[in-house]
Structures are given as structure tokens and as C-alpha cells.
Tab-separated table of C-alpha atoms in Angstrom:
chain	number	residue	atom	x	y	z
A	1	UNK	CA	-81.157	-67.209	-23.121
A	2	UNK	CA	-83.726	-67.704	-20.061
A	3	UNK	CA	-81.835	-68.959	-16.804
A	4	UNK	CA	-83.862	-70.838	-14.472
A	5	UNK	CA	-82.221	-71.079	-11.592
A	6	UNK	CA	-79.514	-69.513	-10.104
A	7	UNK	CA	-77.437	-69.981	-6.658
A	8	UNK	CA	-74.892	-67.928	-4.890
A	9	UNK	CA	-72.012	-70.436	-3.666
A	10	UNK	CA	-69.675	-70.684	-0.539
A	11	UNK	CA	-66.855	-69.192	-2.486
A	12	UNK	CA	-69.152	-66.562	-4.076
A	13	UNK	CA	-69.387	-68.017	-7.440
A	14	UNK	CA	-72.937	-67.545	-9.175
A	15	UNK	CA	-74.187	-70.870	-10.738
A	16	UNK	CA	-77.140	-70.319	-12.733
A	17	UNK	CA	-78.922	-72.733	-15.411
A	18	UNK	CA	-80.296	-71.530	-18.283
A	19	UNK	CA	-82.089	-73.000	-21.353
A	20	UNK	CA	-81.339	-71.630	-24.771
A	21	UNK	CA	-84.332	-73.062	-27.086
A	22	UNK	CA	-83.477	-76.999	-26.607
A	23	UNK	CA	-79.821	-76.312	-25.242
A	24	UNK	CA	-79.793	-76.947	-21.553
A	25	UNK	CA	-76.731	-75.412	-19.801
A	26	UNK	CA	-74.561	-73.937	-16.648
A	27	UNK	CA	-73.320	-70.801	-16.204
A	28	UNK	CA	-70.257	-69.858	-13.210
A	29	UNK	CA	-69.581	-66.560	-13.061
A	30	UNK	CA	-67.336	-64.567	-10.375
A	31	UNK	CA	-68.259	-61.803	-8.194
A	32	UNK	CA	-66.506	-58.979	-10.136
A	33	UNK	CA	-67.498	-55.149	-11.139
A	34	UNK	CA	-66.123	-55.587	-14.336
A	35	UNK	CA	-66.856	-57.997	-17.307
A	36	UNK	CA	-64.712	-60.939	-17.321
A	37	UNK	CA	-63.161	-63.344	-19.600
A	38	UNK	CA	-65.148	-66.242	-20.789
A	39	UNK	CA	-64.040	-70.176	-20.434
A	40	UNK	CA	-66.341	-72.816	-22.277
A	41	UNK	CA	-65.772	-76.392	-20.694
A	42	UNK	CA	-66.664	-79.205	-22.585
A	43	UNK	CA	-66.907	-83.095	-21.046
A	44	UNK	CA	-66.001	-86.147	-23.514
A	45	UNK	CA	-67.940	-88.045	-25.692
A	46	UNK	CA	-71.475	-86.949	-24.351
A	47	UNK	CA	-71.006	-86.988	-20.715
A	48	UNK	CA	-73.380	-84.930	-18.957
A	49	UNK	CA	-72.631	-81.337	-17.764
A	50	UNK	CA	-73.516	-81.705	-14.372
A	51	UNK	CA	-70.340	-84.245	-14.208
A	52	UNK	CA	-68.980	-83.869	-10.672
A	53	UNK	CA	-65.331	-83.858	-12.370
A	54	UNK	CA	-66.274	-80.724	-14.813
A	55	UNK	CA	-68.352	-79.170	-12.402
A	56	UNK	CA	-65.212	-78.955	-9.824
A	57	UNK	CA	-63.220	-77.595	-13.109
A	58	UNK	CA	-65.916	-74.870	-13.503
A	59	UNK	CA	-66.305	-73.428	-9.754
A	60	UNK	CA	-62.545	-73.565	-9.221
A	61	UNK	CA	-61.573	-71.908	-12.539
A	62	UNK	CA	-64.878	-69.125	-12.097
A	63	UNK	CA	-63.325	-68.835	-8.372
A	64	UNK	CA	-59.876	-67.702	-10.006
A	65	UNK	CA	-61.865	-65.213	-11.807
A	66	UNK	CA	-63.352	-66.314	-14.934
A	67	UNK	CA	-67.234	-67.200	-16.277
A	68	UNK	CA	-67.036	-70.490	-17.150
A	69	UNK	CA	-70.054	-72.109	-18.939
A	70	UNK	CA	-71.093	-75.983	-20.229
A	71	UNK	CA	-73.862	-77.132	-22.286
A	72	UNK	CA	-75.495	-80.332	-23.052
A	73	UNK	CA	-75.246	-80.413	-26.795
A	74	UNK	CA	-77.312	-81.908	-29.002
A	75	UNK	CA	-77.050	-86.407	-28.164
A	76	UNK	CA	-75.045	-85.377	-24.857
A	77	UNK	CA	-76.272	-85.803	-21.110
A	78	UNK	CA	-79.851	-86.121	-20.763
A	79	UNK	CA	-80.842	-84.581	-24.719
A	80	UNK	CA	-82.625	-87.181	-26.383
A	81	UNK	CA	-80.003	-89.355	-28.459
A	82	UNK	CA	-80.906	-91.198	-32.117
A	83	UNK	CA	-81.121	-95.178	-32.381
A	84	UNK	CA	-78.059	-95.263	-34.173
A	85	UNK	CA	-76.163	-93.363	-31.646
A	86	UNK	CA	-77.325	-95.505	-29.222
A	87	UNK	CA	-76.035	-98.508	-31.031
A	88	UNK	CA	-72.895	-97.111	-32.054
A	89	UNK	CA	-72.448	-96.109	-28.294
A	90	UNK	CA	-73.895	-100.237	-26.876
A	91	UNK	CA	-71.269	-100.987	-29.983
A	92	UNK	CA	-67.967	-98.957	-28.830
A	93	UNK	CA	-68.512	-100.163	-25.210
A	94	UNK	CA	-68.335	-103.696	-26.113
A	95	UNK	CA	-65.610	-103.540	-28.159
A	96	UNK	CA	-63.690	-101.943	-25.808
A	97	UNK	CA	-64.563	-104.474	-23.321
A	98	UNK	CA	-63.163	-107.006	-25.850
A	99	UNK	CA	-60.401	-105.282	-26.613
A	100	UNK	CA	-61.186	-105.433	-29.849
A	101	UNK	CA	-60.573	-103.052	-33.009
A	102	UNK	CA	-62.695	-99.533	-32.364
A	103	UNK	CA	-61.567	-97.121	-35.304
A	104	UNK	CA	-64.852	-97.668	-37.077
A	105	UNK	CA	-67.337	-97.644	-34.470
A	106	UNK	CA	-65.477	-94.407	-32.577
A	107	UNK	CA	-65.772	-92.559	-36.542
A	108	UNK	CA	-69.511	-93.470	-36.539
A	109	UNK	CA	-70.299	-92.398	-33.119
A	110	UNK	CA	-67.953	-89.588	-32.465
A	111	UNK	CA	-67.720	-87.485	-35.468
A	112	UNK	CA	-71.557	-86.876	-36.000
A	113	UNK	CA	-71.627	-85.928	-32.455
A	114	UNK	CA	-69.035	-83.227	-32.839
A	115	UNK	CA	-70.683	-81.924	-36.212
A	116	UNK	CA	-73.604	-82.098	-34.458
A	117	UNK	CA	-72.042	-79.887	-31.333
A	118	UNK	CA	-70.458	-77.158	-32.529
A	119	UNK	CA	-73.219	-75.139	-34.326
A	120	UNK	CA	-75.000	-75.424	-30.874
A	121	UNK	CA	-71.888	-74.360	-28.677
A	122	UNK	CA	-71.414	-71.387	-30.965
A	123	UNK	CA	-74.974	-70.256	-30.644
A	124	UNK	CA	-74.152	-70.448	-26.495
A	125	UNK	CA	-71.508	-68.629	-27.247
A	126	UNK	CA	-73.480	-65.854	-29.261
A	127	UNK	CA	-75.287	-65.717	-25.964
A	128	UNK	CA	-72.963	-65.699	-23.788
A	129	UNK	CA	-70.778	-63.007	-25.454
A	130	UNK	CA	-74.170	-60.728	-25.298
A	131	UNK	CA	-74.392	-60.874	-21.158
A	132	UNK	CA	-73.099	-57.746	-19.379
A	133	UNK	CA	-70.793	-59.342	-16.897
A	134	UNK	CA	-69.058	-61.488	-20.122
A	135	UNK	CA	-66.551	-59.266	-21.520
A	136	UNK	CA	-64.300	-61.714	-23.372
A	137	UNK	CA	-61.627	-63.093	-24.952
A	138	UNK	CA	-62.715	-66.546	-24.916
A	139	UNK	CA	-60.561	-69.888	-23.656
A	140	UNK	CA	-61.924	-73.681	-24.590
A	141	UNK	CA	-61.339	-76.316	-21.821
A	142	UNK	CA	-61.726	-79.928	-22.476
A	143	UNK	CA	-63.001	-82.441	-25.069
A	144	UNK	CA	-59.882	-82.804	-27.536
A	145	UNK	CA	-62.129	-83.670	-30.686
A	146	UNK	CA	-64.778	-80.735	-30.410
A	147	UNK	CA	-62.132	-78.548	-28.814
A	148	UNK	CA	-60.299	-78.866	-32.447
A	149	UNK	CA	-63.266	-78.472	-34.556
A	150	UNK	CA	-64.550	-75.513	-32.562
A	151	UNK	CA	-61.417	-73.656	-32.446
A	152	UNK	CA	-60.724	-74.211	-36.595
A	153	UNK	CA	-64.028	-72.774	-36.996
A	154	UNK	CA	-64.496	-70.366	-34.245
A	155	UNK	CA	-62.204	-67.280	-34.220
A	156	UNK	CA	-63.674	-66.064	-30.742
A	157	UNK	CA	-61.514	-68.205	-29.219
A	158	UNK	CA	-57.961	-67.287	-28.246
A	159	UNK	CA	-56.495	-70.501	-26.284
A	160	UNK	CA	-57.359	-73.820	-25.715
A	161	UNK	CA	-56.548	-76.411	-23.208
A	162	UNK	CA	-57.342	-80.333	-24.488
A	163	UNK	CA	-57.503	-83.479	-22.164
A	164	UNK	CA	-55.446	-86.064	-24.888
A	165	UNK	CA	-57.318	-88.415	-26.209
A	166	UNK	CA	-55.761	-91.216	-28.741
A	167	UNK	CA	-58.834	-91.974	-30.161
A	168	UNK	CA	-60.109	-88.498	-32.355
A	169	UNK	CA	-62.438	-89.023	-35.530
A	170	UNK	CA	-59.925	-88.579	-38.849
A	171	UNK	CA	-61.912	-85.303	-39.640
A	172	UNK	CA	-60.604	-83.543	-36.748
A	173	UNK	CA	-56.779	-85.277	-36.750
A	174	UNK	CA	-56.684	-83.600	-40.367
A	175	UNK	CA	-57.948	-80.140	-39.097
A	176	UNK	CA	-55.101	-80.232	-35.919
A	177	UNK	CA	-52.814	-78.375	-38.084
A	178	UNK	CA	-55.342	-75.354	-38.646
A	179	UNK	CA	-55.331	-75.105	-34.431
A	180	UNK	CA	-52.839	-72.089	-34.233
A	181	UNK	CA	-54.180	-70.690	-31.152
A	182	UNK	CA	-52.014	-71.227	-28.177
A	183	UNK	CA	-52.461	-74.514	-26.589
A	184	UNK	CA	-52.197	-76.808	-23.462
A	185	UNK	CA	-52.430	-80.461	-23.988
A	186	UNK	CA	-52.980	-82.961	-20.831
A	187	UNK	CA	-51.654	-86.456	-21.170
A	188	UNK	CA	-52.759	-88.983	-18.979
A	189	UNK	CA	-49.904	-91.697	-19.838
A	190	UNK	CA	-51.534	-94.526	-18.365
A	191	UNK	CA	-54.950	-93.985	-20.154
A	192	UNK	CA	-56.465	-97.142	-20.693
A	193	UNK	CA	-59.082	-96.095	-23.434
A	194	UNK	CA	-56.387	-94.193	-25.530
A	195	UNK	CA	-53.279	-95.178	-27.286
A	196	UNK	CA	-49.980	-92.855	-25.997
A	197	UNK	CA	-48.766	-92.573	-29.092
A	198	UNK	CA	-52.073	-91.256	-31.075
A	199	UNK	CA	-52.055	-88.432	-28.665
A	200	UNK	CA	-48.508	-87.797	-29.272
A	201	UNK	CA	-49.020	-87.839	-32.699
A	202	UNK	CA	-51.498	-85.244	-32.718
A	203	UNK	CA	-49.823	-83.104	-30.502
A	204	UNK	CA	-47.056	-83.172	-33.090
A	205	UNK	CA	-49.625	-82.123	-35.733
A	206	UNK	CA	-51.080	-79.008	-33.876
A	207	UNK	CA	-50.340	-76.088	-35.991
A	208	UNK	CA	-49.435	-73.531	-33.086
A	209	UNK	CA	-46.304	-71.956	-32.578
A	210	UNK	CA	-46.895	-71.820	-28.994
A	211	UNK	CA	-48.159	-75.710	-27.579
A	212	UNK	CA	-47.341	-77.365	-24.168
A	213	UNK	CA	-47.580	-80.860	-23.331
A	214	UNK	CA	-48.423	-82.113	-20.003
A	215	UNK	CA	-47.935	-85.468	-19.106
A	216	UNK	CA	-48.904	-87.371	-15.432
A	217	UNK	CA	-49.109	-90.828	-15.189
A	218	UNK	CA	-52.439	-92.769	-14.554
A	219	UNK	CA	-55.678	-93.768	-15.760
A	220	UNK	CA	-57.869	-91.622	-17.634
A	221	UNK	CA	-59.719	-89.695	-14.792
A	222	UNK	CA	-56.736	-89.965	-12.865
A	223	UNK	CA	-55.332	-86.017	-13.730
A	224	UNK	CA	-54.045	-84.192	-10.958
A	225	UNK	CA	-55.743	-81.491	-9.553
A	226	UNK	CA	-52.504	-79.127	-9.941
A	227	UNK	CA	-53.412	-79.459	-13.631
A	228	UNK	CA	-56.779	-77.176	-12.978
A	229	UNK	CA	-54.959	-74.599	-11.292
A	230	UNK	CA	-51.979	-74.455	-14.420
A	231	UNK	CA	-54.953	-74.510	-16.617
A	232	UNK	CA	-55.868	-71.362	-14.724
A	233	UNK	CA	-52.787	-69.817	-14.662
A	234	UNK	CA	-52.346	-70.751	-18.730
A	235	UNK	CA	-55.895	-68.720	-19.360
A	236	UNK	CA	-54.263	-66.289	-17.297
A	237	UNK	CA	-51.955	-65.450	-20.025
A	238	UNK	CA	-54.129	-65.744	-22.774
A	239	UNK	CA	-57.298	-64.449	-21.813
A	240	UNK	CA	-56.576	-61.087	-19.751
């Protein structure tokens, strides 16, 4: 892991990026004198991890006390993406435009780009894990479909907290009842890009004994900001 840049911020969080090979990613850690637990934070579907909405996730929840880091995986932000990706992504747009059937097109472009992610998120991890001011246990914030996949496969991690989406591949919907790590699930029940009742459905299939369901109304980017801070609290439990 080489960083290449770092910055010490107003609330006296260190942001520094680093490169791992090809992975490009941020690191937030705390000013502490002891190793702290680790949060990764994952954005949806290939959104970039300089996001303004996940980078006011990461500074608030490293402010509370926690390193928080984010990687572009392999297709996601700026990382070069294939033709077919491309066209599965022009493809999903427009039928969701149209309000037309996605199923097909979301399998094509969504589950390659989670079996694509998660070797490269647990090699960050491998990293991470190997810093001095990381000390563990490990939390997973974010994308629902490689937030299942990861956690399955991944025993590092001890708690998860998913943003619902109705629309994850089949691969992962079938692997929700191997996620027996406690678990917060946000709901936005207005979302416009994903069906209520999927994401009730799969929060029904989550194998843990210990599962919360949030639910706000509004659109998709419209969860309230009291959900960061009960994310915080939530790690709080888990993760110390």
C-alpha cells in the first residue's frame, strides 16, 4: 500500500489516498493513541469513491472514532470499465427510463461487477488490517449486493449495515441467508429505482439472529442524516 497524499482535516480526521497496485482508494482515520476499529464503505453500482454522499459518511463516522476506508474496485469510478459493461450500463439506464423490465440487464451488469469486487476489497482489507493505527474488528457500510457477498465470504467482518436495494443479482439473494453477522438494513420507502417489497423480501431472508430494519420515506438519496449517526452508534456495539 503506497499513500499519496494525505491531509489533516478541520475535525482532525486524516484523509490520505493510497494506491494498492491498480486499486485506487481513501483512507479516514481518527486522531487516537490506540489502534482503532476498521469500517469499509462501499458506494452502489460503481459510483465513484470520492462521492460527496460517501465521503460525508466516511469523515463523520472516522470523526466518531473509527478508520473508515473506500476503494474504486475493479469497473467502478474512474478504473477503466469493459465494452460490455458499458453497454449493459447505456442498457439498464434506458430501460429504466422506459420503465421497462430490468431483471436481465441488472444480472448482466451487476453480478460480474460484484465477483469482480470482492477479491480486490479483500486484498484492501489485507492491507488495511496490516497498518499500525488499524486494530480491528471490522464493520461493512453500504452497497447491499457486495455487502452480502463480502460478508458470506469474508469472516473479518463482524457487522454490516446495507442501504436496501430491490434490485440484487439472484447470486447474492440466494447467499442472504449465509449473512449471520449482525445487521442494519436502511429502507428508503419511496425509492424509485427499487421495488419495496424485494427489499423486504430479502430482509426476511437474512440469516442473522440479530437484524434491524430502518425505514424513512423518500427517494433513493433521500436518507436522513440521523441514519449516519445510528449507523455509528450500531458499529458502536459491534465493533468495540
Amino acid at each position: 500500500m503506497h499513500f499519496t497524499s494525505e491531509q489533516r482535516l478541520d475535525d482532525g480526521v486524516l484523509e490520505r489516498e493510497f494506491t494498492l497496485g491498480e486499486i485506487p482508494g481513501t483512507l479516514w482515520t481518527p486522531d487516537s493513541a490506540v489502534p482503532v476499529p476498521l469500517i469499509l464503505m462501499a458506494h452502489n453500482n460503481g459510483l465513484p469513491k470520492g462521492a460527496a454522499r460517501l465521503v460525508a459518511r466516511a469523515r463523520n463516522s472516522a470523526a466518531y472514532g473509527y478508520a473508515v476506508a473506500t476503494i474504486d474496485a475493479s469497473g467502478c469510478g474512474d478504473r477503466p470499465r469493459s465494452a460490455a459493461d458499458e453497454q449493459a450500463r447505456a442498457d439498464l439506464g434506458r430501460a429504466m427510463q422506459a420503465g421497462e423490465p430490468v431483471d436481465e440487464i441488472f444480472e448482466s451488469f451487476v453480478g460480474p461487477l460484484v465477483e469482480k469486487a470482492v477479491p480486490e476489497w479483500r486484498t484492501t482489507l489485507d492491507a488495511l488490517l496490516a497498518l499500525p493505527e488499524i486494530g480491528g474488528p471490522v464493520g461493512y457500510s453500504g452497497w447491499t449486493a457486495l455487502g452480502i457477498h463480502l460478508a458470506v465470504v469474508e469472516p473479518r467482518i463482524a457487522a454490516a449495515g446495507f442501504f436496501a436495494g430491490g434490485y440484487v443479482p439472484r447470486t447474492q439473494r440466494e447467499e442472504a441467508r449465509k449473512v449471520t453477522i449482525p445487521l442494519l438494513f436502511l429502507l428508503q420507502w419511496d425509492d424509485e429505482g427499487n421495488p419495496r417489497q424485494r427489499a423486504l423480501d430479502l430482509f426476511d431472508a437474512f440469516g442473522a439472529t440479530e437484524k434491524t430494519l430502518h425505514a424513512n420515506l423518500g427517494g433513493h438519496t433521500g436518507t436522513p442524516w440521523f441514519e449516519v449517526e445510528d449507523g455509528n452508534r450500531f458499529f458502536g456495539r459491534h465493533l468495540t
